[in-house]
Each structure stands twice: as structure tokens, then as C-alpha cells.
XYZ file of C-alpha atoms in Angstrom:
706
model
C 26.255 28.132 -20.395
C 22.779 27.831 -18.916
C 21.803 25.469 -21.712
C 24.870 23.301 -20.997
C 23.918 23.008 -17.320
C 20.380 21.973 -18.201
C 21.722 19.345 -20.573
C 23.831 18.017 -17.726
C 20.638 17.146 -15.878
C 20.228 14.239 -18.300
C 23.348 12.423 -17.104
C 22.469 8.921 -15.828
C 24.499 9.357 -12.608
C 21.935 11.948 -11.464
C 19.090 9.415 -11.399
C 18.039 6.254 -9.619
C 16.435 3.401 -11.516
C 12.771 3.112 -10.586
C 12.768 -0.639 -9.920
C 15.954 -0.677 -7.868
C 14.729 2.332 -5.896
C 11.574 0.413 -5.053
C 13.617 -2.578 -3.860
C 15.609 -0.216 -1.626
C 12.314 0.988 -0.164
C 11.250 -2.591 0.551
C 14.645 -3.149 2.189
C 13.992 -0.136 4.454
C 10.691 -1.689 5.478
C 12.383 -5.034 6.108
C 15.023 -3.382 8.292
C 12.285 -2.491 10.777
C 12.224 -6.216 11.612
C 15.541 -5.909 13.416
C 14.587 -2.846 15.473
C 14.325 -4.145 19.036
C 12.398 -1.054 20.138
C 9.456 -2.358 18.087
C 7.220 -5.065 19.660
C 8.116 -8.580 18.570
C 5.026 -9.416 16.521
C 5.075 -6.006 14.845
C 8.588 -6.826 13.666
C 7.237 -10.052 12.205
C 4.542 -8.001 10.491
C 7.233 -6.020 8.653
C 8.584 -9.345 7.348
C 5.086 -10.179 6.111
C 4.611 -6.742 4.517
C 7.844 -7.021 2.542
C 6.790 -10.468 1.311
C 3.484 -9.101 0.053
C 5.219 -6.076 -1.473
C 7.695 -8.276 -3.331
C 4.885 -10.454 -4.683
C 3.219 -7.420 -6.247
C 6.563 -6.121 -7.517
C 7.170 -9.339 -9.452
C 3.552 -9.628 -10.609
C 3.564 -6.147 -12.123
C 6.974 -4.522 -12.484
C 9.188 -7.543 -13.247
C 6.463 -9.045 -15.428
C 6.380 -5.809 -17.433
C 10.149 -5.858 -17.972
C 10.053 -9.511 -19.074
C 7.342 -8.625 -21.609
C 9.472 -5.731 -22.887
C 12.452 -8.032 -23.310
C 10.355 -10.631 -25.152
C 9.090 -7.901 -27.486
C 12.662 -6.849 -28.295
C 12.352 -3.469 -26.601
C 15.685 -2.071 -25.495
C 14.700 1.213 -23.939
C 17.326 2.860 -21.743
C 15.962 4.631 -18.649
C 17.123 7.897 -17.062
C 19.665 5.964 -14.958
C 21.227 4.507 -18.112
C 19.861 0.974 -17.712
C 18.308 -1.115 -20.475
C 15.770 -3.870 -19.810
C 18.338 -6.644 -19.376
C 20.416 -4.472 -17.008
C 17.329 -3.931 -14.878
C 16.329 -7.602 -14.785
C 19.848 -8.647 -13.846
C 20.153 -6.070 -11.055
C 16.643 -6.788 -9.785
C 17.467 -10.490 -9.482
C 20.683 -9.745 -7.594
C 18.946 -7.362 -5.174
C 15.852 -9.554 -4.689
C 17.936 -12.677 -3.983
C 19.939 -10.794 -1.339
C 16.772 -9.381 0.184
C 15.200 -12.846 0.320
C 18.179 -14.212 2.256
C 18.032 -11.296 4.694
C 14.295 -11.700 5.144
C 14.635 -15.321 6.202
C 17.505 -14.473 8.519
C 15.219 -11.991 10.289
C 12.304 -14.434 10.198
C 14.191 -17.212 11.944
C 15.698 -14.783 14.466
C 12.196 -13.592 15.373
C 10.806 -17.139 15.517
C 13.609 -18.002 17.934
C 12.617 -14.995 20.056
C 9.031 -16.245 20.116
C 10.212 -19.485 21.671
C 11.150 -17.526 24.813
C 7.416 -16.999 25.251
C 6.552 -20.665 24.560
C 5.306 -19.925 21.032
C 6.768 -22.599 18.776
C 6.507 -24.003 15.265
C 7.128 -27.762 15.007
C 7.758 -30.231 12.237
C 5.147 -32.988 12.260
C 7.862 -35.540 13.017
C 8.810 -33.639 16.201
C 5.399 -33.367 17.911
C 4.286 -35.460 20.878
C 2.230 -38.625 20.483
C -0.921 -36.854 21.645
C -0.334 -34.045 19.163
C 0.340 -36.574 16.405
C -3.040 -38.198 17.052
C -4.633 -34.727 17.005
C -2.993 -34.018 13.656
C -4.008 -37.401 12.272
C -7.662 -36.694 13.072
C -7.436 -33.232 11.533
C -5.849 -34.611 8.376
C -8.441 -37.329 7.882
C -11.438 -35.097 8.632
C -10.410 -31.759 7.096
C -7.426 -32.105 4.791
C -7.586 -35.395 2.912
C -11.099 -34.816 1.464
C -9.995 -31.632 -0.333
C -6.660 -32.869 -1.724
C -6.388 -33.591 -5.448
C -3.159 -35.184 -6.709
C -2.354 -34.135 -10.291
C -0.317 -36.534 -12.404
C 1.877 -35.212 -15.211
C 2.362 -37.511 -18.197
C 1.622 -37.754 -21.909
C -2.136 -37.897 -21.319
C -2.127 -35.306 -18.544
C 0.089 -32.337 -19.435
C 1.680 -29.892 -17.010
C -1.317 -28.438 -15.151
C -2.127 -24.801 -14.626
C -1.025 -23.855 -11.118
C -2.640 -20.762 -9.679
C -0.710 -17.578 -8.956
C 0.813 -17.512 -5.450
C -0.588 -20.955 -4.601
C 1.514 -23.424 -2.597
C 2.161 -26.715 -4.347
C 4.101 -29.890 -3.653
C 6.047 -31.450 -6.514
C 6.432 -35.206 -6.050
C 8.930 -37.438 -7.852
C 7.720 -41.054 -7.922
C 8.779 -44.523 -9.104
C 6.299 -47.201 -10.088
C 6.829 -50.949 -9.591
C 8.581 -51.121 -12.949
C 11.067 -48.485 -11.867
C 9.664 -45.848 -14.218
C 9.909 -42.252 -13.111
C 6.700 -40.207 -12.674
C 5.833 -36.639 -11.614
C 2.780 -35.403 -9.766
C 1.635 -32.244 -7.983
C -0.414 -31.754 -4.860
C -1.854 -28.311 -4.239
C -1.883 -27.106 -0.638
C -5.550 -26.078 -0.184
C -5.881 -22.317 0.265
C -9.348 -22.854 1.799
C -7.683 -24.271 4.942
C -5.606 -22.358 7.514
C -1.904 -22.270 6.665
C -0.881 -23.177 10.213
C -2.533 -25.639 12.573
C -2.766 -24.875 16.268
C -2.074 -27.823 18.581
C -2.859 -28.463 22.209
C 0.483 -27.917 23.921
C 1.774 -27.907 27.435
C 0.173 -25.412 29.777
C 1.023 -21.919 28.604
C 2.526 -23.187 25.313
C 1.309 -22.314 21.833
C 2.281 -24.999 19.339
C 1.851 -24.863 15.553
C 2.632 -26.954 12.494
C 2.372 -25.939 8.842
C -0.370 -27.426 6.702
C 2.070 -28.313 3.913
C 4.231 -30.278 6.343
C 1.217 -32.309 7.422
C 0.310 -33.054 3.793
C 3.858 -34.085 2.941
C 3.844 -36.475 5.906
C 0.806 -38.193 4.388
C 1.700 -37.886 0.702
C 2.330 -41.593 0.405
C -1.394 -42.141 1.050
C -2.151 -40.290 -2.179
C 0.132 -42.452 -4.329
C -0.512 -46.035 -3.294
C 1.554 -48.587 -5.153
C 4.288 -46.045 -5.970
C 7.444 -45.029 -4.134
C 8.134 -41.384 -3.340
C 11.690 -40.508 -4.413
C 11.593 -36.817 -3.539
C 9.175 -34.037 -2.639
C 9.599 -30.287 -2.736
C 7.334 -27.369 -1.896
C 7.134 -24.546 -4.439
C 5.205 -21.390 -5.255
C 4.757 -19.588 -8.577
C 4.373 -15.849 -9.076
C 2.619 -14.919 -12.324
C 2.265 -11.843 -14.503
C -0.838 -10.142 -13.082
C -0.813 -6.757 -14.738
C -4.202 -5.969 -16.215
C -4.401 -5.228 -19.915
C -7.598 -3.404 -20.805
C -8.443 -2.480 -24.384
C -10.437 0.646 -23.523
C -10.514 1.987 -27.057
C -12.105 -1.146 -28.443
C -14.791 -1.749 -25.828
C -18.336 -0.492 -25.428
C -18.663 -1.871 -21.901
C -15.704 -1.205 -19.613
C -17.029 -3.427 -16.807
C -17.276 -6.465 -19.097
C -13.810 -5.767 -20.504
C -12.353 -5.569 -16.982
C -14.038 -8.858 -16.051
C -12.613 -10.488 -19.200
C -9.139 -9.200 -18.355
C -9.427 -10.432 -14.763
C -10.041 -13.966 -16.031
C -6.981 -13.625 -18.268
C -4.874 -12.300 -15.353
C -5.250 -15.565 -13.478
C -3.428 -17.359 -16.285
C -0.494 -14.971 -16.688
C 2.994 -16.273 -17.465
C 5.230 -17.364 -14.581
C 7.838 -14.751 -13.590
C 9.250 -16.233 -10.369
C 9.632 -19.648 -8.777
C 10.098 -19.952 -5.017
C 11.149 -23.452 -4.025
C 12.385 -25.174 -0.920
C 16.059 -26.017 -1.171
C 16.638 -29.666 -2.144
C 19.672 -31.796 -2.978
C 17.722 -33.432 -5.806
C 17.890 -31.081 -8.798
C 15.457 -33.106 -10.918
C 12.231 -31.548 -9.643
C 13.613 -28.024 -9.735
C 14.875 -28.444 -13.315
C 11.524 -29.958 -14.324
C 9.658 -26.937 -12.957
C 12.039 -24.378 -14.471
C 11.758 -25.983 -17.905
C 7.952 -26.276 -17.882
C 7.427 -22.797 -16.498
C 9.859 -21.330 -19.063
C 11.953 -19.547 -16.458
C 15.588 -18.513 -16.318
C 17.892 -19.608 -13.466
C 17.806 -16.104 -11.957
C 14.006 -16.383 -11.631
C 14.400 -19.270 -9.156
C 14.541 -18.465 -5.430
C 15.672 -21.400 -3.306
C 14.487 -21.006 0.252
C 15.334 -22.859 3.419
C 12.207 -22.211 5.408
C 8.450 -21.837 4.952
C 7.382 -20.280 1.663
C 5.018 -17.320 1.463
C 5.608 -15.408 4.673
C 2.436 -13.369 4.131
C 0.773 -15.942 6.421
C 2.369 -14.039 9.303
C -0.383 -11.414 9.124
C -2.993 -14.005 10.080
C -0.671 -15.533 12.649
C -0.113 -12.188 14.361
C -3.826 -11.391 14.448
C -4.727 -14.450 16.498
C -6.447 -13.834 19.844
C -4.159 -13.556 22.860
C -1.215 -12.002 20.993
C -1.735 -8.373 22.035
C 1.105 -8.254 24.565
C 3.658 -8.535 21.739
C 2.010 -5.860 19.558
C 1.685 -2.094 19.562
C -0.700 -0.717 22.129
C -3.907 -0.197 20.124
C -4.412 3.351 18.920
C -7.849 4.815 18.235
C -8.193 7.870 16.028
C -9.085 10.815 18.224
C -12.003 13.170 17.993
C -10.746 15.905 15.605
C -9.779 19.075 17.431
C -12.009 21.165 15.168
C -15.059 18.923 15.637
C -16.086 18.596 19.295
C -19.100 16.555 18.138
C -20.809 15.364 14.959
C -24.277 16.732 15.701
C -24.383 19.384 12.984
C -21.518 18.743 10.613
C -22.924 21.044 7.941
C -23.139 23.911 10.428
C -19.574 23.396 11.617
C -18.208 23.262 8.054
C -20.127 26.476 7.249
C -18.323 28.231 10.109
C -14.866 27.578 8.646
C -12.752 25.033 6.763
C -11.843 21.958 8.819
C -8.541 20.097 8.482
C -8.400 16.381 9.335
C -5.277 14.291 9.868
C -5.760 10.519 9.774
C -5.187 8.099 11.450
C -4.293 10.422 14.325
C -7.757 11.917 14.046
C -10.734 9.688 13.384
C -12.069 9.047 9.874
C -15.600 9.002 11.355
C -16.434 12.599 10.324
C -16.236 11.603 6.650
C -18.399 8.527 7.144
C -20.901 10.471 9.286
C -21.015 13.378 6.838
C -22.092 11.128 3.963
C -24.447 9.189 6.272
C -26.070 12.429 7.492
C -26.343 13.655 3.909
C -28.055 10.411 2.894
C -30.862 10.971 5.422
C -31.030 14.774 5.355
C -34.189 15.956 3.516
C -32.393 19.196 2.592
C -29.649 17.345 0.685
C -30.393 17.206 -3.035
C -27.308 15.468 -4.438
C -24.130 13.626 -3.437
C -21.200 13.053 -5.772
C -18.113 11.055 -4.826
C -15.043 9.386 -6.321
C -14.226 5.856 -5.134
C -10.813 4.361 -5.856
C -10.219 1.773 -3.130
C -12.944 1.095 -0.570
C -13.151 -1.380 2.311
C -14.772 -4.787 2.110
C -17.908 -3.636 3.904
C -17.817 0.055 3.190
C -20.150 2.263 5.242
C -19.628 4.987 2.630
C -20.967 2.794 -0.158
C -23.893 1.811 2.077
C -24.632 5.500 2.749
C -24.510 6.371 -0.966
C -26.885 3.498 -1.754
C -29.267 4.662 0.998
C -29.127 8.232 -0.321
C -30.226 7.034 -3.759
C -33.010 4.956 -2.230
C -34.089 8.120 -0.362
C -34.549 9.840 -3.717
C -31.385 11.929 -3.841
C -29.297 12.393 -6.957
C -26.223 10.250 -6.323
C -23.245 10.078 -8.681
C -20.415 7.709 -7.846
C -17.278 7.454 -9.907
C -15.989 3.933 -9.270
C -12.526 3.382 -10.667
C -12.674 -0.120 -12.123
C -8.985 -0.040 -13.043
C -7.668 0.337 -9.452
C -4.994 -2.380 -9.496
C -5.922 -5.547 -7.539
C -9.181 -3.911 -6.407
C -10.939 -4.390 -9.739
C -13.153 -7.260 -8.602
C -14.089 -5.519 -5.359
C -14.966 -2.310 -7.216
C -17.132 -4.168 -9.743
C -19.172 -5.571 -6.830
C -19.626 -2.080 -5.355
C -20.473 -0.569 -8.727
C -23.267 -3.104 -9.250
C -24.622 -2.552 -5.746
C -24.715 1.196 -6.271
C -26.393 0.837 -9.676
C -29.001 -1.452 -8.157
C -29.760 1.161 -5.494
C -30.380 3.770 -8.202
C -27.038 5.611 -8.195
C -25.602 7.011 -11.373
C -22.337 5.083 -11.587
C -19.574 6.252 -13.913
C -16.190 4.693 -14.573
C -14.080 7.727 -15.348
C -12.487 9.008 -18.509
C -11.177 6.940 -21.411
C -7.527 6.042 -20.984
C -7.234 7.656 -17.537
C -7.506 6.339 -13.991
C -9.442 8.607 -11.665
C -7.288 8.755 -8.556
C -8.606 12.003 -7.050
C -10.410 11.943 -3.667
C -13.396 14.279 -3.580
C -16.965 14.410 -2.214
C -19.531 17.037 -3.188
C -22.786 17.419 -1.244
C -25.426 19.819 -2.604
C -27.862 21.090 0.035
C -30.903 23.398 -0.168
C -30.779 25.895 2.692
C -32.711 29.004 3.722
C -30.394 31.308 1.789
C -30.267 29.078 -1.292
C -28.151 26.190 -2.570
C -25.024 25.416 -0.518
C -22.241 23.053 -1.566
C -20.067 21.116 0.872
C -16.801 19.581 -0.288
C -14.300 17.090 1.087
C -10.905 16.798 -0.548
C -8.274 14.321 0.586
C -4.889 12.771 -0.058
C -6.083 9.231 0.692
C -8.766 6.759 -0.330
C -12.300 6.667 1.027
C -11.530 3.492 2.900
C -12.476 3.351 6.568
C -10.107 0.399 7.167
C -6.901 1.824 5.647
C -7.722 5.213 7.214
C -6.658 3.605 10.504
C -3.293 2.554 9.038
C -2.340 5.214 6.454
C -1.404 8.803 7.239
C -3.531 11.185 5.166
C -4.819 14.744 5.276
C -8.250 15.978 4.305
C -10.088 19.278 4.026
C -13.797 19.943 4.653
C -15.046 23.222 3.219
C -18.196 25.129 2.341
C -16.212 27.768 0.447
C -18.284 28.536 -2.628
C -15.264 28.626 -4.933
C -14.420 25.056 -3.926
C -18.064 24.163 -4.450
C -18.092 25.630 -7.964
C -14.863 23.784 -8.770
C -16.226 20.494 -7.448
C -19.370 20.805 -9.574
C -17.286 21.605 -12.649
C -14.961 18.677 -11.892
C -17.781 16.138 -11.702
C -19.335 17.572 -14.884
C -16.078 16.792 -16.678
C -16.142 13.225 -15.338
C -19.811 12.475 -15.992
C -20.506 14.396 -19.188
C -18.824 15.923 -22.170
C -17.915 19.201 -20.490
C -14.695 20.885 -21.519
C -12.157 21.147 -18.694
C -13.020 24.381 -16.870
C -10.860 27.160 -15.493
C -10.884 26.330 -11.772
C -10.951 28.827 -8.940
C -8.994 26.739 -6.451
C -8.478 23.215 -7.729
C -5.725 22.103 -10.065
C -6.365 18.965 -12.085
C -4.136 16.411 -13.749
C -3.455 15.681 -16.525
C -4.377 19.201 -17.714
C -2.594 21.574 -15.383
C -1.127 19.978 -12.301
C 2.316 19.437 -13.783
C 2.381 23.034 -15.044
C 1.281 24.301 -11.627
C 4.193 22.509 -9.918
C 6.599 24.012 -12.472
C 5.102 27.464 -11.893
C 5.458 27.199 -8.103
C 9.060 25.978 -8.355
C 9.910 28.703 -10.893
C 8.531 31.307 -8.484
C 10.947 30.133 -5.761
C 13.794 30.359 -8.297
C 12.701 33.892 -9.188
C 12.719 34.929 -5.510
C 16.329 33.743 -5.144
C 17.430 35.466 -8.338
C 15.815 38.673 -7.071
C 17.918 38.508 -3.917
C 15.371 36.794 -1.688
C 15.221 33.251 -0.386
C 13.603 30.171 -1.845
C 12.369 27.127 0.037
C 10.286 24.052 -0.875
C 9.191 21.174 1.366
C 7.382 18.320 -0.354
C 6.074 15.042 0.991
C 4.949 12.268 -1.310
C 4.975 8.526 -1.818
C 7.063 8.499 -4.991
C 9.230 10.879 -7.013
C 10.233 9.434 -10.369
C 9.006 11.916 -12.991
C 12.142 13.008 -14.816
C 10.971 16.503 -15.878
C 9.928 17.299 -12.278
C 13.289 16.016 -11.006
C 15.078 18.238 -13.535
C 12.989 21.188 -12.336
C 14.070 20.472 -8.728
C 17.699 20.281 -9.930
C 17.303 23.623 -11.664
C 15.903 25.131 -8.449
C 18.717 23.675 -6.350
C 21.279 25.005 -8.776
C 19.678 28.453 -8.442
C 20.000 28.296 -4.651
C 16.511 27.142 -3.616
C 16.617 24.872 -0.553
C 14.440 21.782 -1.030
C 13.526 19.206 1.624
C 11.875 16.101 0.192
C 10.108 13.438 2.235
C 9.610 10.490 -0.129
C 8.339 7.251 1.368
C 9.007 4.892 -1.523
C 10.550 5.293 -4.980
C 12.873 8.232 -5.472
C 14.629 8.764 -8.788
C 16.338 11.985 -7.644
C 19.786 11.913 -6.078
C 20.419 14.667 -3.517
C 23.687 16.280 -2.485
C 25.423 16.212 -5.895
C 27.705 19.235 -6.097
C 26.515 21.782 -8.618
C 23.302 19.863 -9.256
C 21.408 18.915 -6.106
C 23.544 20.079 -3.196
C 20.599 22.118 -1.854
C 18.254 19.111 -1.812
C 17.725 16.607 1.000
C 15.701 13.402 0.688
C 14.399 11.311 3.541
C 11.982 8.416 3.887
C 9.948 7.594 6.992
C 8.954 4.039 7.858
C 6.851 3.439 10.915
C 3.797 1.974 12.536
C 1.594 3.742 9.981
C 2.128 3.896 6.240
C 3.073 7.438 5.237
C 0.624 8.310 2.467
C -0.126 12.049 2.584
C 1.028 14.292 -0.270
C 1.991 17.801 0.819
C 3.611 20.556 -1.252
C 4.840 23.678 0.587
C 6.325 26.801 -1.022
C 7.765 29.604 1.143
C 7.066 32.238 -1.551
C 9.371 34.784 0.097
C 7.159 35.035 3.190
C 3.747 34.732 1.491
C 3.746 30.977 1.970
C 1.476 28.601 0.064
C 0.580 25.054 0.988
C -1.096 22.446 -1.198
C -2.408 18.944 -0.562
C -2.894 16.438 -3.351
C -3.882 12.940 -4.381
C -0.899 12.971 -6.760
C 2.654 11.769 -6.425
C 5.361 13.106 -8.740
C 5.222 10.201 -11.175
C 4.507 10.164 -14.920
C 1.363 8.087 -14.353
C -0.032 10.601 -11.838
C 0.779 13.682 -13.887
C 0.028 12.302 -17.372
C -2.353 9.360 -17.117
C -4.546 9.937 -14.061
C -7.233 12.340 -12.980
C -5.693 13.908 -9.865
C -6.402 16.997 -7.789
C -4.134 19.524 -6.110
C -5.827 21.942 -3.699
C -4.645 24.792 -1.475
C -4.867 24.963 2.308
C -5.617 28.588 3.107
C -6.400 29.018 6.820
C -3.253 30.101 8.648
C -4.007 27.747 11.542
C -4.118 24.854 9.078
C -0.921 25.904 7.313
C 0.808 26.095 10.683
C -0.473 22.613 11.623
C 0.850 21.057 8.443
C 4.151 22.951 8.735
C 4.552 21.576 12.261
C 3.957 18.090 10.836
C 6.502 18.600 8.038
C 9.039 19.942 10.538
C 8.647 16.804 12.657
C 9.126 14.661 9.543
C 12.413 16.472 8.905
C 13.529 16.069 12.524
C 12.507 12.411 12.875
C 15.390 10.254 14.054
C 13.448 7.061 14.838
C 11.801 5.942 11.590
C 13.641 8.203 9.151
C 16.186 7.142 6.538
C 18.331 9.676 4.669
C 19.335 9.302 1.032
C 22.971 9.912 0.118
C 24.351 11.303 -3.145
C 25.288 7.800 -4.389
C 21.694 6.555 -4.033
C 22.225 4.544 -0.841
C 20.160 5.104 2.287
C 21.352 5.696 5.862
C 19.196 5.235 8.956
C 18.775 8.412 11.022
C 19.676 7.794 14.680
C 19.341 10.080 17.713
C 23.072 9.790 18.547
C 22.536 10.967 22.112
C 19.906 13.521 21.137
C 16.242 13.368 22.061
C 14.348 10.635 20.180
C 11.888 12.228 17.776
C 9.270 10.103 16.052
C 6.860 12.071 13.905
C 4.215 9.366 14.236
C 4.486 9.165 18.025
C 4.418 12.975 18.220
C 1.308 13.179 16.048
C -0.485 10.544 18.148
C 0.328 12.524 21.291
C -0.737 15.764 19.651
C -4.081 14.322 18.557
C -4.734 13.055 22.079
C -3.800 16.367 23.719
C -5.829 18.456 21.239
C -8.912 16.234 21.185
C -11.993 18.058 22.518
C -12.683 17.139 26.121
C -16.048 15.534 26.345
C -18.225 17.137 29.008
C -19.479 14.971 31.856
C -23.053 13.738 31.290
C -25.667 15.687 33.324
C -26.711 12.638 35.336
C -23.110 12.232 36.527
C -22.751 15.937 37.368
C -25.832 15.784 39.547
C -24.665 12.676 41.380
C -23.589 13.402 45.001
C -19.952 12.683 45.884
C -19.441 10.319 48.829
C -16.138 9.928 50.637
C -14.980 6.296 50.569
C -14.300 4.601 53.904
C -10.650 3.747 54.344
């Protein structure tokens, strides 16, 4: 009987397709654009975010499915869908989402007009503005335009991924039809600001200005039709690790190849003339479902730059600055404070500065002998990289693992790797066939009582920019068992050391999956022994089928499971006899939920783990990840409070139903609870109060004259 039940866990109706689940996540993000409690420009930002998300989805996920189809692969996923099923359903969902996105976009643009912020067509501007545009075109635009003819001598040109282009249908004096392209220069701002009436902000799009002057580029010919379009290309990186002696050179070769990937999507302005559209579809080798006709400006990612213009703050969130961490009243002696006890950090509510300052202090500290750190995604001008380089220049042993295969950060990471090598750092690129996604720093320091190791472990990247936008947890510790584990971990990465038996850490791909199974099985055992079982887990994605089956098994045994999954979720909760003891919710908000937390009640002897890993095959099988325990009761209580707020959130939360659809959580007359707002308030109220400087305390108080 038990065997039959386990076999039932393979039924396709118990699973969500990965790609469609991701599109549902993007839809949840898009829905924030209609929430009137959110400032106007922040709502526009959600429109921009979904546009960027969808670009990457097509560049990687859809491109991969198209390649599978071309190769004749007909794999059926856990949800019972083959490749063609997935492509068909993706197209249907993406087309609907595109229509909704532009409905929200135009609604928000109309709202902006109430505040005298307007976008104009060139033909609708005033005479003074027209002259202003004419000057701008002649001085800035025309010199960088290059019309590209398409004929027998000049074949269909290569058009860059995500670039804006104008297709032009022409007739010569003999009446012969001709085709040409004009690329909208990406080196120029997408929107042009005009001098408007007092208090008015007026803008026109660069492509509209070019189209107004297109005739100047084709003298002696007649323009029959013009249409703006944008191509999305296959941009997944294919690296032949087994066949290369130099991973950096192989990555650079693959990056050049990426730029010329096959087209997977065509976005095009709606036009009554089908000729240009058909011409593009044929030459790009696309199917009709790959064509997205749009009535409005293409590529809404420009909204990010639009929103960030000066003078727009009144329509945005009140700026939030990460607070001084409650366990760090100052940064004067970070090593001393970490020696006292473990320190828990919660970003962006608490500042990321302690991590930056710790590495910076270590770089200049004569007692520090070595610094080792993993780098997956770093900021454009990373103070951490600068500190590591300075440490090496100061004669310290510095080892930096720079993950060259971090998707869409490859070029950036190559730059940093070369800078670090130049400074004298030992730079490594991880293990063959695996991405190193773990977040760990090890600092080795010579102290009076001998060698002391300081460790930072986190759920998020060492990126000081995204640390202000992503929610992540981190642990600072001088616990010697952590220190031993960290040393052993880096020895595995940098040498030929066999994977060790860790004291505290759990590492993927050689134990993390098994550890999760073990912890879930223990909750099952507690229930079977007459106790209670409870699991709360927060992650970005849950798609690993064996882990899902393990959660189903636990639910069936009577273990209560609360899942907080921001993005992809392949598990369906609330199915009678299978997952009726499981809830799934997703939280969308001002910050991107990024922390991974795994809590197990353990019949009263609770255990809490943080991790760099989501429950996905790639994290558990193909990446170097770390899972680590949080052991101080005060820290466990803090994280439990956070998880509890996530489960009570009725502002940014969405709840998954048994059929795979999502429902927004609303207060319905109850108190509004936003986990992100609550955590901001908590960080402010718990931040150490800075003492008044001595010169102010000694200053005499004088009563002001009324």
C-alpha cells in the first residue's frame, strides 16, 4: 500500500511545469503595477522589471526548449508536458501577459499626465520643441545612424540581441521594391527631454524622432512603410569545460558566440502592412507564435532609467537606508565583537557595511595572514574586490574563487578576475562541471593565543548594490568548528582535497540533498511516534521533483509544512491525500525576497538552517552550495519571527491553490501586515542608539526667546 502511495506522487496533476510556473511568478510581479497603495513610479518599475525578466526567460528558457525541439528531443516533464506542449503554452501565456503589461503601462502613463509628465509624438510637439528636436537630431543623432540595405549584394544583416531597429519598405524611381534597416543607436538616451511649459516634463522617444527623419536617409526613394522591431536571441552560454585548458578563454569565446545566437522572439509594432512583418519572420526563421505585435513603445526596460531621473522622488518609495545592525553598535573592532558571539545580519534592513568593513579591516590588519572568499555576482565598482586586491598588495595570502559561469555576469567577472590576479591574488574558477554558488568568507588571523579563523556565511551575493534591494541573511562567527569547515571547503575548491566530513557545514552536490531528506524524515518519524512535525522553508524556487515527493510523503504522514517560495514552484499544495498539510505562498514587494531559510521543529528541539541553495536540480546536483545551522537561540527566534511575518503577510503575499493558480492575500478588514514594512520598522527600532558626541554634551543649553 505504501509503495502504491509513493508511486502516486509521480502523477502529472501533482506538479506544475517549471516554465509556466515562472510565467505565473512574472505575472505576480506585474500585478504590483495595479496596486494603488504603491507609489506611481514604483508601479512603473514593476512593469520594467517584468519586461527585463521576460527578456531573460526567452533568451535562456525558451531558447533551450527550441533547441530541444530542433534536436528531436521529446522529453515529458513531471507535469506531463512535452517540448511542443510547453512552447505552445508559453506562447499563449506570454502573449496574454504582454497585452496586460501594456494595458498597465498606458494606464500609468495616463496617471503621470496628471502631474504634467507627458510623452509626445514628434508630430504633436510645439514649434519651439520641434526646432529643439531638429537641432538634437542634426547634432547628435544623424551622425551615428547607419542605414543598412538588404539586397542580393547585401544580405540580411546581423541585428544585435535586444537592439531596437526600424524596418523600412521603399520604392525606387522605377517602382522596384527595396528593404532597409536603421538601427536605433543604443549609445544615445532612449527618451529625449524637451523644454516644456513651466512645471511640465515633456519627452519624445528617440525612435520616433529617427522615423520622422528617415526620408533623409533614403534620398531619391519613396518610403512605403516603416515599422519598429526588436529581436530576442538565444543567449545561453555553452562552455565545453571538459575540452578546455583555459576556462577564461573558453568563456570569452562563448561570449562572442552568444551575441550571434538564433532569434527566438520578434517584438514588432502593429502595422496594417504585413509585408515587413512577413519579411522579418521569414529571414529570422521564426514561427507565427514567436511574433509579438505591440501597440506602444517596445522594450519597456527603459522605464528604469526614466524613473531614476532627478526630481522624481515624490512619486517613489521614501528612501530606505540599511540600519546599523543591532548586534554591532560600531565597527571599531569587528574581530573582537565576532569573538564574543555569533552575529546575525539581515539585509537590506540592516546595512551590508559590516561585510565590506570586515574585509577592508582584514586587508590592512597586520595580524591577518590570509583571506579567502567566493565571488558569484559583484557590483560594478566592488569595494570588496578592491579590499581583496589591497590585501594581496599588502602581502597577505588572498584566494578568490570567481565564478566565471555566473549567467550574464561572465564578462564582469572576467574583468574582476584579471584585476585580482594582477594584484597578486590566487584566483580560482571553481570545480569542473560545477558552478560555485556558495557565499563564504574566511579570514585567518594570528592572535595572542594562536591562529583564529573568522567566517561569514550568507544566503546572498557579495554585492554591495543588490544588498540594498535583496533580502538576505548572513552569519558572522569565530566558532572554531566553522573555521575548520571553511578551511576544508576552500581546500576542496583550490586543490585536490577529497571532500571532508564537516563539523557544521553541509555542501552540495555531496550531501545537501541527503541532509534535507534526513531532516524531513526526522519530522515524519516524530509524527509516527505520536509527536508533531512541522517544517517552514523559504526559498526562491522549488522544482526538484525528489524533494517535492519527500514533502508529499511528509504531508501524507501528517507533517505540517509552510513553504514561502518567491518564484518557481513545481509543488501543488492542498491536494487531498497528497499535500493537504502543505501551504505555499509567494511574497512580492519593494525588495526582492532572496533569503533561503529551512526550519525544522524537531519535536521541540528546533533546528534552523540558512543556505545559498534553492530546491532545484541545478542547486542540489550541479552547483557548489552551502547549508549552515543557526545555533544561538536569540538568532533562531529572530528568524522565526521573520518567517511568522512572512506567513501572516496580507499585503505582498500570494497564496497558491491546489490547481496551481495563485490568489492575492488581502487583509479583508484585518490589520495590514507587510513583512517588509515590519522588518524595516524592526531594524530601525533595534538599531543601536548612537551616543551624543562629547562636544555636544558639553555644550550649554540656552532657552530660545519666544
